Short mmCIF file of C-alpha atoms and ligand atoms in Angstrom, two decimals:
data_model
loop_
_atom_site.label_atom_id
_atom_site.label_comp_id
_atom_site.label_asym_id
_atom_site.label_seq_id
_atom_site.Cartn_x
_atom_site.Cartn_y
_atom_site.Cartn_z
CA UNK A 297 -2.77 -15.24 16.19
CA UNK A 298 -3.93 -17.16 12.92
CA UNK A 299 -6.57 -16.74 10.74
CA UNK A 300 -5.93 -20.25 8.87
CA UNK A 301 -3.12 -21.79 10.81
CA UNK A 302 -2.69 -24.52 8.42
CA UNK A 303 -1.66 -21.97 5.36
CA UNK A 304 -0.26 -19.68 6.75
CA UNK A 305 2.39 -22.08 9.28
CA UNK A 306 3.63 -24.06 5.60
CA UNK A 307 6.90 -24.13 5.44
CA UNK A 308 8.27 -23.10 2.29
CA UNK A 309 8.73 -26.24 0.68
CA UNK A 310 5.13 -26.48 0.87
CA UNK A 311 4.41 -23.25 -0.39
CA UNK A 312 6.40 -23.58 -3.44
CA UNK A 313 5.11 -26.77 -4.24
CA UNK A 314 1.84 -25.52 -4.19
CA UNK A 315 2.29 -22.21 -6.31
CA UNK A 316 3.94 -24.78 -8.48
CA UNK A 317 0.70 -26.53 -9.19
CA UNK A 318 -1.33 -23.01 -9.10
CA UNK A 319 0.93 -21.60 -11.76
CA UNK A 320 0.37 -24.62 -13.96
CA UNK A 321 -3.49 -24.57 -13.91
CA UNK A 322 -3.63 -20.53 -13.97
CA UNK A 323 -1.32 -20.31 -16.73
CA UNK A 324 -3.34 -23.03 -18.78
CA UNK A 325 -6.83 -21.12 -17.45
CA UNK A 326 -5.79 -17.66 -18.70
CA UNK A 327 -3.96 -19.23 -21.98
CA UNK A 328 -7.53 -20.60 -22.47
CA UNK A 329 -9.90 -17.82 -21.54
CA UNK A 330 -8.41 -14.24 -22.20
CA UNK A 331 -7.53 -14.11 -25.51
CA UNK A 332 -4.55 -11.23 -24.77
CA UNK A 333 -2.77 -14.25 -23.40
CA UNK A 334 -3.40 -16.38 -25.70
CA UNK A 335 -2.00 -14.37 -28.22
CA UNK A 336 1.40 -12.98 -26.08
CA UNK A 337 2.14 -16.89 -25.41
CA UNK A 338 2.04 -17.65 -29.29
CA UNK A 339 3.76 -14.23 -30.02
CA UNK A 340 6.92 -15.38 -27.59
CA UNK A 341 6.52 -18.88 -29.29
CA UNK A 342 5.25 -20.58 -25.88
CA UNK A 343 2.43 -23.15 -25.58
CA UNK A 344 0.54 -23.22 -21.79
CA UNK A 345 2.33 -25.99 -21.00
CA UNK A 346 5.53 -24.31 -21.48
CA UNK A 347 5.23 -23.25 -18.04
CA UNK A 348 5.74 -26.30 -15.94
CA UNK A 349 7.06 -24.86 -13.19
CA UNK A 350 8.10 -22.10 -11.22
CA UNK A 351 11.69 -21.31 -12.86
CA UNK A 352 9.80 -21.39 -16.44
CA UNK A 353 7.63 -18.27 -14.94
CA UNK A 354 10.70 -16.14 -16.10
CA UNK A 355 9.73 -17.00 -19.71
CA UNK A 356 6.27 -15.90 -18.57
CA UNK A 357 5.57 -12.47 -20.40
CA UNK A 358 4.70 -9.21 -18.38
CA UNK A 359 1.24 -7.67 -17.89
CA UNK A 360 1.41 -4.04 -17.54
CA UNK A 361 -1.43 -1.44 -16.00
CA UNK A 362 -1.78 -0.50 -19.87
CA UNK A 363 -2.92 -3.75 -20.81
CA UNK A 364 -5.80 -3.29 -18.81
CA UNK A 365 -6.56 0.40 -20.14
CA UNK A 366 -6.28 -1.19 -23.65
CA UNK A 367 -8.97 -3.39 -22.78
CA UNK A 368 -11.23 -1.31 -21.36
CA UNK A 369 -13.79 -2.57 -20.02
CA UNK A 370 -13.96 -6.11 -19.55
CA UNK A 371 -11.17 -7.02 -22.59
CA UNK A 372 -9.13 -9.49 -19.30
CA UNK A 373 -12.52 -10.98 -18.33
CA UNK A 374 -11.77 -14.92 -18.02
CA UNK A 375 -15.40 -15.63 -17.34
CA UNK A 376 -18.91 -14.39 -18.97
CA UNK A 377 -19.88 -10.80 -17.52
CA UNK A 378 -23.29 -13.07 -15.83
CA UNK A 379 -20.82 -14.07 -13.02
CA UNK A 380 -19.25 -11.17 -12.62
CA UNK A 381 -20.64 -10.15 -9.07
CA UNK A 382 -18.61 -7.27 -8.12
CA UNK A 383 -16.31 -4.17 -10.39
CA UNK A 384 -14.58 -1.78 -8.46
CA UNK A 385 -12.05 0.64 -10.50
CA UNK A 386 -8.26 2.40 -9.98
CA UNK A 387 -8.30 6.06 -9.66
CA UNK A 388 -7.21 6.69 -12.83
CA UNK A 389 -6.30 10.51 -12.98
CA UNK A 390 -5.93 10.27 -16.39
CA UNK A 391 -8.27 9.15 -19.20
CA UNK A 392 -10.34 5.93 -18.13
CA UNK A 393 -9.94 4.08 -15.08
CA UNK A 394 -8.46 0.41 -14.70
CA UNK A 395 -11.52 -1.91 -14.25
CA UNK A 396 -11.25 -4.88 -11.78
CA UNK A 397 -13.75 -7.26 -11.28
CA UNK A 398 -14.84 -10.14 -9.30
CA UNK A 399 -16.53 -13.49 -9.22
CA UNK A 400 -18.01 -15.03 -6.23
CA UNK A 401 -14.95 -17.17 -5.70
CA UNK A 402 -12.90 -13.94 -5.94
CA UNK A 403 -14.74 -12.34 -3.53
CA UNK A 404 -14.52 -15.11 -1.22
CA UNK A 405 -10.68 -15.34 -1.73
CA UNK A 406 -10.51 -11.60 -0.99
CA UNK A 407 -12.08 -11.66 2.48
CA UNK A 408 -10.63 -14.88 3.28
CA UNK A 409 -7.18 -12.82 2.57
CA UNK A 410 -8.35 -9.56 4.82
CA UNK A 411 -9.61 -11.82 7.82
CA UNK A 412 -6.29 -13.38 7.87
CA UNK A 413 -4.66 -9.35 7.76
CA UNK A 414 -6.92 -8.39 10.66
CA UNK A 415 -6.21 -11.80 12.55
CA UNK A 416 -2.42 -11.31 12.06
CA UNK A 417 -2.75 -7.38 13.44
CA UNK A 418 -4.27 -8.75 16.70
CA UNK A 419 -7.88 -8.17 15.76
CA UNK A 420 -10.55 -10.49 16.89
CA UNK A 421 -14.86 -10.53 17.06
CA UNK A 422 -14.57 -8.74 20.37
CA UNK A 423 -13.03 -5.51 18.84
CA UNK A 424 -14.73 -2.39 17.03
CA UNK A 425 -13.66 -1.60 13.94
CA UNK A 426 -13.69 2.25 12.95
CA UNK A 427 -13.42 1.66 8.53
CA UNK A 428 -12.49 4.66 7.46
CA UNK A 429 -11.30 4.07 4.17
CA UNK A 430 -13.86 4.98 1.13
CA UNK A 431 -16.40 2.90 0.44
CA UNK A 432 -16.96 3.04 -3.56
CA UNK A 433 -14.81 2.06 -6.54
CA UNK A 434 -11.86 2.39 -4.20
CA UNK A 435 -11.14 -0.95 -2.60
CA UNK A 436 -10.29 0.42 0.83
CA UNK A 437 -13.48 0.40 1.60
CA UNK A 438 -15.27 -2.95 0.74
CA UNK A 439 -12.04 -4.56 1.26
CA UNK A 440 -11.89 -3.82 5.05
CA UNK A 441 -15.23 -4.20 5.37
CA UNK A 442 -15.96 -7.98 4.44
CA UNK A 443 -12.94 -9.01 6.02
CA UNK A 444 -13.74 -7.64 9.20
CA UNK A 445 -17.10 -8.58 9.20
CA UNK A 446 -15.74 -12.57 8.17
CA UNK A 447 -13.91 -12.66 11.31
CA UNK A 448 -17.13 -11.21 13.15
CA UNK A 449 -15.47 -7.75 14.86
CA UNK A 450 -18.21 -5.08 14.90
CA UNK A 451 -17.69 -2.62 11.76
CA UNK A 452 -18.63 1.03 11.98
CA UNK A 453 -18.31 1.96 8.08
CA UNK A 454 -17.78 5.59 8.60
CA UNK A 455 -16.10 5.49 5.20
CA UNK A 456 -13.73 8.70 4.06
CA UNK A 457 -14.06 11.90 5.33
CA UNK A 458 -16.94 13.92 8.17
CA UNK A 459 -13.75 14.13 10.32
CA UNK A 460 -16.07 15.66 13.59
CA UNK A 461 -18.33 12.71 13.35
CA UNK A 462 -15.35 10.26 13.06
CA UNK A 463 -14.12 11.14 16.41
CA UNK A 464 -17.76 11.31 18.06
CA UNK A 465 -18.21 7.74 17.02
CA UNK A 466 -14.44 6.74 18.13
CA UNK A 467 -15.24 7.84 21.62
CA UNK A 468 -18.79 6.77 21.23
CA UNK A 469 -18.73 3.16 19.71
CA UNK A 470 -15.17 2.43 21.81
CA UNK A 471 -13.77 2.09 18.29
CA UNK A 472 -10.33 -0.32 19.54
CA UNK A 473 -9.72 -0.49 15.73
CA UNK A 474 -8.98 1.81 12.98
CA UNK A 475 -8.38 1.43 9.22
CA UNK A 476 -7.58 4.35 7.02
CA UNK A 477 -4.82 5.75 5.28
CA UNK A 478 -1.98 6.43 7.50
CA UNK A 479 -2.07 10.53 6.40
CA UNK A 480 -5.85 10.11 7.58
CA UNK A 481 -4.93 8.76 10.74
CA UNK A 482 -2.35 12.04 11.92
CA UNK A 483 -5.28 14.32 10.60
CA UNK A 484 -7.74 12.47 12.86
CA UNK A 485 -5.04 12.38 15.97
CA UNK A 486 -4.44 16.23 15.02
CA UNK A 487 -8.37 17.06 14.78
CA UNK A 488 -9.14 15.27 18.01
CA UNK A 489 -6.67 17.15 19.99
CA UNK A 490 -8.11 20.25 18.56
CA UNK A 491 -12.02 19.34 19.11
CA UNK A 492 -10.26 18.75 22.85
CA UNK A 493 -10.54 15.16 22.95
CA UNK A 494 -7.50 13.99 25.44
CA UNK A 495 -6.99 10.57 22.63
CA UNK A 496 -5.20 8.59 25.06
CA UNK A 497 -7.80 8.86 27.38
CA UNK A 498 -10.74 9.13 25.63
CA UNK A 499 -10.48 6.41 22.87
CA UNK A 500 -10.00 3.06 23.29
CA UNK A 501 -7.84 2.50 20.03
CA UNK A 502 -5.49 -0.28 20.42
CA UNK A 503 -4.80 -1.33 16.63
CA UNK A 504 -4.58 0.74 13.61
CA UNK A 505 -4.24 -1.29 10.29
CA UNK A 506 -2.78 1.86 7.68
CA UNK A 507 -1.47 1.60 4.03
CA UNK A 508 -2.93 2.43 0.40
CA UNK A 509 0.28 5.20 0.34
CA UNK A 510 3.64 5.42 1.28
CA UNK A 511 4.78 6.54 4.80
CA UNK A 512 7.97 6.10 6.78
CA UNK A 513 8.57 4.68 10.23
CA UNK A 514 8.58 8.46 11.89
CA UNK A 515 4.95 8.84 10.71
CA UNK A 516 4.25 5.85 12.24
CA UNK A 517 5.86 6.72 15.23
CA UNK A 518 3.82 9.81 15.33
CA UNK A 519 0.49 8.52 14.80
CA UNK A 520 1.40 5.61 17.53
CA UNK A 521 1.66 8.56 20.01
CA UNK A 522 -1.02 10.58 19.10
CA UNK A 523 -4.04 7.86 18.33
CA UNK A 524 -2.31 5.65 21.38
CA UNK A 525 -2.77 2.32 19.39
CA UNK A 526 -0.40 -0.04 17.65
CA UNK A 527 0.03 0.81 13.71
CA UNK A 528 0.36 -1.92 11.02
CA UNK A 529 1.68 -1.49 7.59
CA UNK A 530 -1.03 -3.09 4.66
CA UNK A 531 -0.25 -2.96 1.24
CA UNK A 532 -2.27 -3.98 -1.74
CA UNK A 533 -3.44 -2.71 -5.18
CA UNK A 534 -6.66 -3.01 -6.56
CA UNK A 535 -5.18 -4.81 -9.52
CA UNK A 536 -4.69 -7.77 -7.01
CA UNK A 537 -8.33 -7.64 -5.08
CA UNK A 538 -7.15 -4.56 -2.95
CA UNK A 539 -6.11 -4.50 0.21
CA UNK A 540 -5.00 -8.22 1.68
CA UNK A 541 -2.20 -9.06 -0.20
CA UNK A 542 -0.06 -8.41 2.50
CA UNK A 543 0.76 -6.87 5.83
CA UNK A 544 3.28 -6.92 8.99
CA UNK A 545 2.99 -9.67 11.45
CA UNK A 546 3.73 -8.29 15.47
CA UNK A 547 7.51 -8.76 14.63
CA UNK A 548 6.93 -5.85 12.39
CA UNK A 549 10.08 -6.44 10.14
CA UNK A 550 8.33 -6.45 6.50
CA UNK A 551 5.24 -7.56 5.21
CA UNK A 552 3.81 -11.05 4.54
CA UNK A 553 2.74 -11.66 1.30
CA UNK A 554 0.04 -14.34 1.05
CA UNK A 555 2.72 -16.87 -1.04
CA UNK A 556 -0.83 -19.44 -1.48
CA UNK A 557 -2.06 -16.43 -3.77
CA UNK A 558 0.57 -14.63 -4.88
CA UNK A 559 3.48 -15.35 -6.63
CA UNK A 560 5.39 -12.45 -6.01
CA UNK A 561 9.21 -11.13 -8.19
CA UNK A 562 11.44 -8.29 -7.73
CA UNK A 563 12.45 -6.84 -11.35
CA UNK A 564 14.80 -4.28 -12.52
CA UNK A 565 12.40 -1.64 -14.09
CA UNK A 566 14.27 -0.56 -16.70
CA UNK A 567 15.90 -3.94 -18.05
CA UNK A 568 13.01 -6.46 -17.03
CA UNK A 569 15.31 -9.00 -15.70
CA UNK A 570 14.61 -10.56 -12.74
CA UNK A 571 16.33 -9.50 -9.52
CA UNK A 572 17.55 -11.87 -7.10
CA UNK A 573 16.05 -11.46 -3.57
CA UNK A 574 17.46 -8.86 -0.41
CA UNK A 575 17.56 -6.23 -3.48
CA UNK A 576 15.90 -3.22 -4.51
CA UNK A 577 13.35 -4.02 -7.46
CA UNK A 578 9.57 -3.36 -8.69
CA UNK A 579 7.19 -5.67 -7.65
CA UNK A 580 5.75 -7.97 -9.75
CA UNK A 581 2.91 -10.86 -9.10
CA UNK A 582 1.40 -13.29 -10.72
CA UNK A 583 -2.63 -14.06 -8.93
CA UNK A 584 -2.61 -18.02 -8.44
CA UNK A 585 -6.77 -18.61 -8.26
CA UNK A 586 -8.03 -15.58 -9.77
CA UNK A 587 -11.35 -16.44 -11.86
CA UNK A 588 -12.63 -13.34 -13.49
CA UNK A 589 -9.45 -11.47 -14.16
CA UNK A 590 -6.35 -13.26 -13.96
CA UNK A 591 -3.49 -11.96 -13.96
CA UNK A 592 0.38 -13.30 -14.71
CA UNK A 593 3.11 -11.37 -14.06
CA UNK A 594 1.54 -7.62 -13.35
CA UNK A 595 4.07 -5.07 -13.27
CA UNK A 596 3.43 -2.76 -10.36
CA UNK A 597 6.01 -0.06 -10.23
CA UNK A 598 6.28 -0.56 -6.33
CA UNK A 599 9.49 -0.54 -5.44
CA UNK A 600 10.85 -2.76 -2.66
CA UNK A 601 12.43 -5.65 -1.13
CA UNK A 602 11.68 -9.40 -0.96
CA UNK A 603 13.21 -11.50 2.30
CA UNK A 604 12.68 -14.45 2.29
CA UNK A 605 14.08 -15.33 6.03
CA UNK A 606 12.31 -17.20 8.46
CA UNK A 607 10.54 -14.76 10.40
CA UNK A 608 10.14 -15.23 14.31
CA UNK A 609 6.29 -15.49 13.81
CA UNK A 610 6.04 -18.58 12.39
CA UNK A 611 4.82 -17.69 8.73
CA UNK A 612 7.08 -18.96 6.19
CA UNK A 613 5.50 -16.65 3.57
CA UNK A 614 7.71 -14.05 1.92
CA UNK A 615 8.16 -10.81 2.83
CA UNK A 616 8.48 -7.68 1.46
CA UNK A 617 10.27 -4.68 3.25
CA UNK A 618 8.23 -1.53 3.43
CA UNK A 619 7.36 -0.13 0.08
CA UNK A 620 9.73 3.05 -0.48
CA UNK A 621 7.40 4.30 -3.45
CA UNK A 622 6.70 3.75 -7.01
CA UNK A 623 9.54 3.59 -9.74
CA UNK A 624 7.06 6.85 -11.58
CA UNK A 625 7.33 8.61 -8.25
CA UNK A 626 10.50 9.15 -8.35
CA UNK A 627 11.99 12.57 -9.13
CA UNK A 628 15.20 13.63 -10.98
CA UNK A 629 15.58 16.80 -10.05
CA UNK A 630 19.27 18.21 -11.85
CA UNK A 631 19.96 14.82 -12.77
CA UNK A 632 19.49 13.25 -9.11
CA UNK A 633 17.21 11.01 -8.23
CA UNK A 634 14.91 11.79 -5.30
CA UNK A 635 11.90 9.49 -3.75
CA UNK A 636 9.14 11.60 -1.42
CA UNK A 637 9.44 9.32 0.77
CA UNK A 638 13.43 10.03 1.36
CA UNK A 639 12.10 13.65 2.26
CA UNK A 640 9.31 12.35 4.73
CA UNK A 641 11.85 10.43 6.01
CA UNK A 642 13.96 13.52 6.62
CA UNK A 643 10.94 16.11 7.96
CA UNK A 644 9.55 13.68 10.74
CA UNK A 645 12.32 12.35 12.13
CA UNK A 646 13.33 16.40 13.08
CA UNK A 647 11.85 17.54 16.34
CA UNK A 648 9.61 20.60 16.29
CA UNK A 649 8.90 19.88 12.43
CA UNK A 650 5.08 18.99 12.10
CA UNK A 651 3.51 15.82 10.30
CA UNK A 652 2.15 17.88 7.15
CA UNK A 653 4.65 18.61 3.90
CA UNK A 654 4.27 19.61 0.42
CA UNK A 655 6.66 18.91 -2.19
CA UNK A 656 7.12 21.37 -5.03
CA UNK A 657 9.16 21.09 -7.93
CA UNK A 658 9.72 24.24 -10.63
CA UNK A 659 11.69 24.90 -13.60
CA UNK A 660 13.23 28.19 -13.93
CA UNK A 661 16.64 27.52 -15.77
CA UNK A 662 17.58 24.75 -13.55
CA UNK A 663 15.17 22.12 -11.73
CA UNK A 664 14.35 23.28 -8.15
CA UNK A 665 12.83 21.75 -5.33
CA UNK A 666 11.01 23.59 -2.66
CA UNK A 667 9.52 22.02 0.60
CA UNK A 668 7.08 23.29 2.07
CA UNK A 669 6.18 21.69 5.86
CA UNK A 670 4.60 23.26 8.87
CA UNK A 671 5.68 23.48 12.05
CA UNK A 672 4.62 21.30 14.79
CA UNK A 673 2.14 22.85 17.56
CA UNK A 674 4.36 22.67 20.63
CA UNK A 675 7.43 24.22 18.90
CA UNK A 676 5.79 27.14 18.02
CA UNK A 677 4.55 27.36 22.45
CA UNK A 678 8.31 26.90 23.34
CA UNK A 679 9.95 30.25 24.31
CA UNK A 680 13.40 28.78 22.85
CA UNK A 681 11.80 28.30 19.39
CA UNK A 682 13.80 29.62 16.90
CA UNK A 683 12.54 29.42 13.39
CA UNK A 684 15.54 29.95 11.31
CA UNK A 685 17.73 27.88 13.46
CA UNK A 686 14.57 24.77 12.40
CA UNK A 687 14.60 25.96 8.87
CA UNK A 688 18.44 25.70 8.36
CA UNK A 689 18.67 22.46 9.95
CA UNK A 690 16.02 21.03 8.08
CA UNK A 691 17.67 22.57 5.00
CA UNK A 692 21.06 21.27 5.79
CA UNK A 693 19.36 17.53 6.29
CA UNK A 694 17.63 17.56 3.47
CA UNK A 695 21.12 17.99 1.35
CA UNK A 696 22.86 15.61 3.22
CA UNK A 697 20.11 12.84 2.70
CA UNK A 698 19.31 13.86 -0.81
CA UNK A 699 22.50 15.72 -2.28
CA UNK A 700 20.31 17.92 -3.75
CA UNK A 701 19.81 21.65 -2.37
CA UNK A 702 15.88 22.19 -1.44
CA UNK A 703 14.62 25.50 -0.49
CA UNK A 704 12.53 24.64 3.07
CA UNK A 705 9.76 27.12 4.30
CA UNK A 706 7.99 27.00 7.09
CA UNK A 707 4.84 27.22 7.47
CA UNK A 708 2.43 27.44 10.77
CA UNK A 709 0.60 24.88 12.24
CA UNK A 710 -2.33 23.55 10.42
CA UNK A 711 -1.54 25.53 6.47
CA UNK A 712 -1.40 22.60 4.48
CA UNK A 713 -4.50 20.93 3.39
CA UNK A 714 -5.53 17.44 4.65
CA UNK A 715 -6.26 14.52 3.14
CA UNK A 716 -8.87 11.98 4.01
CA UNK A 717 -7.84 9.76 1.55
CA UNK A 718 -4.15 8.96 0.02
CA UNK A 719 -2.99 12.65 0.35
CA UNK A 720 -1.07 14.47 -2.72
CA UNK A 721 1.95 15.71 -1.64
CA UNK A 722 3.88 16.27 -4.69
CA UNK A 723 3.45 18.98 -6.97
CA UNK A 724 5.59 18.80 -10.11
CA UNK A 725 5.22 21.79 -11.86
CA UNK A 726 7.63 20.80 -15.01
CA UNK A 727 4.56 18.99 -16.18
CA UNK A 728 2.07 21.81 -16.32
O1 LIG B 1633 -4.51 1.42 -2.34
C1 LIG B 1633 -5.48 -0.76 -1.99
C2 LIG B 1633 -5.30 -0.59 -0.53
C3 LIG B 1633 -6.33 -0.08 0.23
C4 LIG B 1633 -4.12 -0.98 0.09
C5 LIG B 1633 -6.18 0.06 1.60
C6 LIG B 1633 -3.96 -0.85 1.47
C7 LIG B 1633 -4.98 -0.32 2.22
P1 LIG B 1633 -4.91 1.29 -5.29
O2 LIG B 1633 -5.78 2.46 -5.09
O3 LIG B 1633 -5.01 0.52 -6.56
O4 LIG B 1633 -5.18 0.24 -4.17
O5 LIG B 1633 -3.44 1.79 -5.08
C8 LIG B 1633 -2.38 0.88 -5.08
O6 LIG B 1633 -1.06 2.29 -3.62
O7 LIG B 1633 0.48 0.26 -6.11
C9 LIG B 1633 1.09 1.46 -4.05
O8 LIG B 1633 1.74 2.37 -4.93
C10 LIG B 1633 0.25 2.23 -3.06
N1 LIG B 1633 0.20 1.52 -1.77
C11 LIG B 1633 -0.78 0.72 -1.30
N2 LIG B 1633 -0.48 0.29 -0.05
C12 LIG B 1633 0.74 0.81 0.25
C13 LIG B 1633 1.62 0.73 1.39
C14 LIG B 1633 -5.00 0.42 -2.82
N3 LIG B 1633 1.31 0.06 2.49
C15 LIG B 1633 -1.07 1.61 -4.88
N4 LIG B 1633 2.81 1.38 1.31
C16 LIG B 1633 0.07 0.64 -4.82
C17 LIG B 1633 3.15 2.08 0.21
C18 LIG B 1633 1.17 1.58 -0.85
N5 LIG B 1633 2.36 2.21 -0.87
#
């Protein structure tokens, strides 16, 4: 199903063409309105009409997350503050937050982008859709909200959290959709068994649009089979509006990024240089029409993959493979380098392991890595369940994905705290 057939059928020809033209004017608007850009263009000796088209965007310099700390708060503003309608803010856990805001146009742009995500998912006016991402400076919330509401489904804005009432209302309302953060979703599939909901039976969930963290393709497997609905991958960063900048079509091999909107680069992060597509690199993007906070070339220190094959749905936009983390995620632990999401990868694709881990890392003399992961519910009701047997294979795994030794314990069902919102699963204790 489309949203805007028209966009999102061009071929790529088209597309390029027409971030050719968008790079042009939003190069010249930001040149003339932010002075930061001003000033980096005349610092790397270019004029705005250096850029002319879309192999000059190398020359293009970078915008990092700093840049916007620096000019905290409305130092990027590209408009006056009196048409600023809407700010919403990063969750900074250090020092001050990173500020995004919003004109009218922006906002429009934004929903216009989320009722295309929902379309693409399979969601239509007829549906109800559960939001349970949090409503606030977090743009999980407002994001999902207006976009669902543009394509006129029904939206129950539960926002984060009251976990009980959540699954009252999914029963109640005949919530068919559900948006929240993928770790959310398990704890909700997990809760409702306990509260003795039967899910399959007693919810009418068909589609559940997830993202805002990582999380591998067990997870999704899990929640698929708990919740009983059909579980799409969204990625986005507040940076770039939020949510919407991209998300799997039903093929389900990568995510489409909206090419009309976003010009979108694979880097290496140490060297800067670009990387040619099909490889391994952070993502970078340059926003084509953004009015109150443009923004060329944002570093994002997402790792992934473009592809830029045709894909069997008919969108010609490219795609990015599922995002395996961020480059500061990543862990060296004795010298090796280990993403979370390697070990998630690991724990849920082992029967009898449950969906909950915690990741601890401690410095005696040499780096160590612990995981901590509970059991699943049903392996600990199985006569045959032998918990050293579980722990050893999960230990031997682990090394043979990660060639680094962990330490696994085990820990019963339901030990781990949950999260209702992106959950925290690594605890490096080096940096204490
Ligand atoms: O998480 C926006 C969002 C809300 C996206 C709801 C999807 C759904 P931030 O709080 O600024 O914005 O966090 C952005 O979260 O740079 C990634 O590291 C991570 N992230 C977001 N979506 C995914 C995903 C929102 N699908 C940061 N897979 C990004 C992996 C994701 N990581």
């Amino acid at each position: 199903m489309f949203w805007n057939r028209k966009i999102e059928t061009m071929k790529p020809r088209t597309i390029k063409k027409l971030q050719e033209e968008r790079l042009r004017k939003i190069v010249r608007y930001a040149y003339d309105n932010v002075p930061m850009y001003k000033k980096r263009f005349k610092e790397c000796g270019l004029e705005a009409d250096s850029i002319k088209n879309l192999e000059d965007l190398e020359k293009v310099p970078f915008t990092m997350k700093d840049d916007l700390r620096r000019h905290y708060p409305y130092g990027i503003l590209a408009v006056p503050l009196s048409k600023i309608v809407r700010i919403h803010a990063s969750s900074g856990t250090t020092g001050k937050p990173t500020v995004v805001t919003y004109t009218q146009h922006d906002l429009d742009t934004w929903s216009e982008l989320m009722a295309r995500i929902f379309t693409v998912s399979g969601t239509t006016r007829n549906d109800v859709v559960q939001n349970a991402y949090g409503y606030g400076l977090f743009t999980g919330g407002l994001g999902f909200h207006y976009g669902a509401e543009r394509i006129g489904a029904a939206v129950v804005p539960t926002s984060t959290g009251n976990t009980k009432k959540q699954l009252m209302l999914m029963k109640d309302m005949k919530t068919s959709v559900l948006c929240c953060t993928p770790s959310y979703a398990l704890y909700l599939g997990e809760a409702a068994v306990k509260e003795g909901y039967e899910p399959l039976k007693d919810f009418n969930l068909r589609i559940g649009l997830f993202g805002a963290e990582p999380w591998s393709e067990e997870m999704r497997r899990r929640i698929e089979d708990v919740l009983g609905l059909r579980a799409f991958d969204v990625y986005g960063m507040s940076e770039l509006y939020g949510p919407g900048v991209s998300i799997e079509c039903e093929v389900q091999q990568g995510m489409h990024i909206w090419g009309d909107e976003f010009l979108v680069e694979t880097i290496d992060p140490k060297s800067g240089e670009v990387i040619e597509n099909g490889k391994l690199g952070e993502l970078v993007f340059t926003m084509l029409t953004r009015e109150a906070m443009p923004l060329l070339r944002y570093r994002t220190r997402d790792l992934a993959v473009i592809n830029e094959e045709e894909c069997e749905c008919g969108r010609c936009h490219p795609k990015i493979m599922r995002v395996s983390g961020r480059s500061d995620d990543m862990l060296i632990i004795g010298g090796v380098n280990v993403f979370p999401s390697q070990v998630e990868h690991v724990l849920m694709s082992i029967e009898g392991v449950g969906d909950h881990y915690q990741i601890i890392i401690d410095r005696d003399i040499l780096d160590k890595l612990y995981v901590k992961v509970e059991t699943s519910l049903e392996s600990t009701k199985d006569k045959h369940y032998n918990e050293e047997k579980l722990r050893r294979r999960v230990e031997e795994e682990l090394q043979s994905v990660l060639t680094v030794k962990a330490k696994v314990e085990l820990l019963p069902p339901e030990t781990i705290p949950r999260s209702v919102g992106k959950a925290k699963r690594v605890l490096d204790l080096r940096k204490s």
